[in-house]
Coordinates of C-alpha atoms in Angstrom, one line a residue:
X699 CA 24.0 89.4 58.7
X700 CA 24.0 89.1 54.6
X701 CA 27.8 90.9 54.5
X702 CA 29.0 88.2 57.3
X703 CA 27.1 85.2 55.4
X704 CA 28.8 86.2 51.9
X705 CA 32.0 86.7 53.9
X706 CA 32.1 83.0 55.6
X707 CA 30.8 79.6 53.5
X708 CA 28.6 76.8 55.4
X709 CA 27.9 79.2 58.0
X710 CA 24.5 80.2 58.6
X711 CA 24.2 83.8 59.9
X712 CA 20.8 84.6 61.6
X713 CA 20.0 88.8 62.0
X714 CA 18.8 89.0 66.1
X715 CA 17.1 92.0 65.5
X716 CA 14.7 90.3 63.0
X717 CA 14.2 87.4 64.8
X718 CA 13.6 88.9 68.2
X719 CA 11.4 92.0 66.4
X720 CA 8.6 91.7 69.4
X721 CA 11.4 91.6 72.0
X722 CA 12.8 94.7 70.9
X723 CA 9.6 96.2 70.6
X724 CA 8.6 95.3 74.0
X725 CA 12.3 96.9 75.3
X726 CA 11.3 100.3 73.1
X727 CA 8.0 100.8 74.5
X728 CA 9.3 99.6 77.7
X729 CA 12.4 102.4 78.1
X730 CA 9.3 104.8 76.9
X731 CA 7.0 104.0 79.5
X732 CA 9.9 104.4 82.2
X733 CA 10.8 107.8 80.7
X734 CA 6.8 108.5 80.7
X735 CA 6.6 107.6 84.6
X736 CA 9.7 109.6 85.4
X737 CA 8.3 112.6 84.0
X738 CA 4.9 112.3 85.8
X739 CA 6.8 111.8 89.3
X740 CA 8.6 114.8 88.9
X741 CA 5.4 116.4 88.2
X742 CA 3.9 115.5 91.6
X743 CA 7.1 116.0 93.6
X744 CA 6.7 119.6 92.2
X745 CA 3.4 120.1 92.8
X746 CA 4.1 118.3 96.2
X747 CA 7.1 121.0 97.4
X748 CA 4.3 123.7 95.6
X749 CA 1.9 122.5 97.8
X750 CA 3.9 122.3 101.2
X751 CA 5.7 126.2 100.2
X752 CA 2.5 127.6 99.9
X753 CA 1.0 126.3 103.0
X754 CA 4.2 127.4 104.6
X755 CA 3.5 131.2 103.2
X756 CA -0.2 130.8 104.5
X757 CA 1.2 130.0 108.1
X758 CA 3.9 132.9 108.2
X759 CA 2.0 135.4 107.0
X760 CA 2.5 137.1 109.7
X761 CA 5.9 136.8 110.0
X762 CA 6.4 138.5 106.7
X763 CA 3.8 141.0 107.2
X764 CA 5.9 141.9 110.3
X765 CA 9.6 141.8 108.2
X766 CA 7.8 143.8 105.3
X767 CA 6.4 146.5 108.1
X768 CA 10.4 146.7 109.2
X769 CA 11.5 146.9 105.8
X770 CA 12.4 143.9 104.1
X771 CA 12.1 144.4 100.5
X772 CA 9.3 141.7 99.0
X773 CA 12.3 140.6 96.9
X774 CA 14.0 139.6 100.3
X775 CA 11.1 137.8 101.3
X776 CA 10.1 136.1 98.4
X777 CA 14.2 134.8 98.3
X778 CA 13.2 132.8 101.5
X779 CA 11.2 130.3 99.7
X780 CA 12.9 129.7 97.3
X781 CA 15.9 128.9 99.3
X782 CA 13.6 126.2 101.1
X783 CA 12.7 125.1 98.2
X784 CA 16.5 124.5 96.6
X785 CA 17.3 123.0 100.3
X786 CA 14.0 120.7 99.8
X787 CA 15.1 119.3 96.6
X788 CA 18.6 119.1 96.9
X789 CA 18.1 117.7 100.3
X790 CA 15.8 115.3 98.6
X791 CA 17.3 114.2 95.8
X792 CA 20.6 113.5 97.8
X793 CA 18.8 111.7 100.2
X794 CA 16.9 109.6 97.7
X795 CA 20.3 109.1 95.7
X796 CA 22.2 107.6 98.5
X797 CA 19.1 105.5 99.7
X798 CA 19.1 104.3 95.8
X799 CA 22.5 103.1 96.1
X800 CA 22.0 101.6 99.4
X801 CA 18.9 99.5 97.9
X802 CA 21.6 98.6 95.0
X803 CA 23.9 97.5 96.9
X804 CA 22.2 95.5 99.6
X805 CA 20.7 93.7 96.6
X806 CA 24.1 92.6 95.0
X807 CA 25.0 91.5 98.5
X808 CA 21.9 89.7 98.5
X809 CA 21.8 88.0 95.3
X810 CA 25.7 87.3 95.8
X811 CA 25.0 85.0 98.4
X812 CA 25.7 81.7 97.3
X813 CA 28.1 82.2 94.7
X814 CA 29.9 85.2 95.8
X815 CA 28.9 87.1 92.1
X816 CA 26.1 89.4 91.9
X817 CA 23.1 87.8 90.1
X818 CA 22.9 90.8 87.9
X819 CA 26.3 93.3 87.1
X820 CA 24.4 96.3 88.2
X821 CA 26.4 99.2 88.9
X822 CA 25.4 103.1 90.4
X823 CA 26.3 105.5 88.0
X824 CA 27.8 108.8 90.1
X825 CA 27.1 111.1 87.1
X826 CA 23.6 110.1 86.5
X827 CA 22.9 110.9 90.1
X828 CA 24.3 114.1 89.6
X829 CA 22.2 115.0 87.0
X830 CA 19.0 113.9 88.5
X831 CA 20.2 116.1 91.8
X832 CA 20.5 118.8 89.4
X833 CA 17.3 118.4 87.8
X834 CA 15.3 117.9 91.2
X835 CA 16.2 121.1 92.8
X836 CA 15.6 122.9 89.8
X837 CA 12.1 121.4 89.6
X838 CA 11.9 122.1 93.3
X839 CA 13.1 125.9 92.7
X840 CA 10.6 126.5 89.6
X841 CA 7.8 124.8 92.1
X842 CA 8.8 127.2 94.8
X843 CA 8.4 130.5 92.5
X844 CA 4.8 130.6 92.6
X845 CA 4.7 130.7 96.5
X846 CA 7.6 132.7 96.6
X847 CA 5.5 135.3 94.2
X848 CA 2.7 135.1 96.8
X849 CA 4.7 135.8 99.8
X850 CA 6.3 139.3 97.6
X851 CA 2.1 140.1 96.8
X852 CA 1.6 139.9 100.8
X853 CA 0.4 143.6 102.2
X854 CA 2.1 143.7 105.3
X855 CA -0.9 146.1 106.8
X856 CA -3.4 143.5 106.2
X857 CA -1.3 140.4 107.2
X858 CA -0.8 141.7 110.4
X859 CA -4.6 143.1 110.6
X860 CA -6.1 139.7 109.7

């Protein structure tokens, strides 16, 4: 603002960031929060496909008692959740994606109405989806390990005992 004040006479240059300091404060802690809540919902979708893989070992048990008695390395059987849980968050996180940009673009639609532009330029961003499919099915494999680990620790003599 000073350079651009020296550089043009009469003018009077004001510097936005000093002037709109709180604003700018308020958009910081702002894009911090949202990175804050992000983080905490991929937490419980975790612990959410955690939750459902290992009631799904509980109830099949049996079923890999019985493929462990035939001889199906616990390697093999452990493999099998952890393939749900890649085809749980990819599944997901595509199915979340294009109901995102369905959202986005009903509501430029909306909001272009009356004047025929959008209220607000928004646009979906392809490769930022692709990164957050990415990241949720690698969240939902890392969830699916401990399960997976359980269903390898299953003795196939008392599985199919019990």
């Amino acid at each position: 603002a000073s350079a651009y004040e020296r550089q043009f006479t009469g003018v009077t240059v004001d510097n936005w960031k000093e002037q709109n300091a709180d604003l700018l404060g308020g958009l910081q802690a702002q894009s911090s929060s949202s990175i804050t809540i992000q983080v905490f919902v991929l937490l419980a979708v975790t612990l959410g496909i955690a939750s459902v893989l290992a009631v799904s070992v509980v109830q099949k048990s049996r079923q890999i008692g019985i493929l462990k008695a035939m001889g199906t390395p616990s390697g093999s059987a452990s493999r099998i959740f952890l393939f749900q849980g890649a085809i749980l968050g990819f599944g997901g996180a595509l199915l979340g994606s294009g109901i995102g940009f369905g959202i986005t673009q009903m509501f430029l639609w909306g909001t272009a109405q009356a004047t025929g532009t959008p209220l607000f330029p928004l646009e979906f961003d392809l490769a930022y989806s692709a990164v957050i499919v990415v990241i949720a099915t690698i969240a939902s494999i890392v969830s699916a390990l401990l399960p997976a680990r359980k269903s390898a620790k299953l003795n196939p003599i008392d599985v199919i005992r019990g």
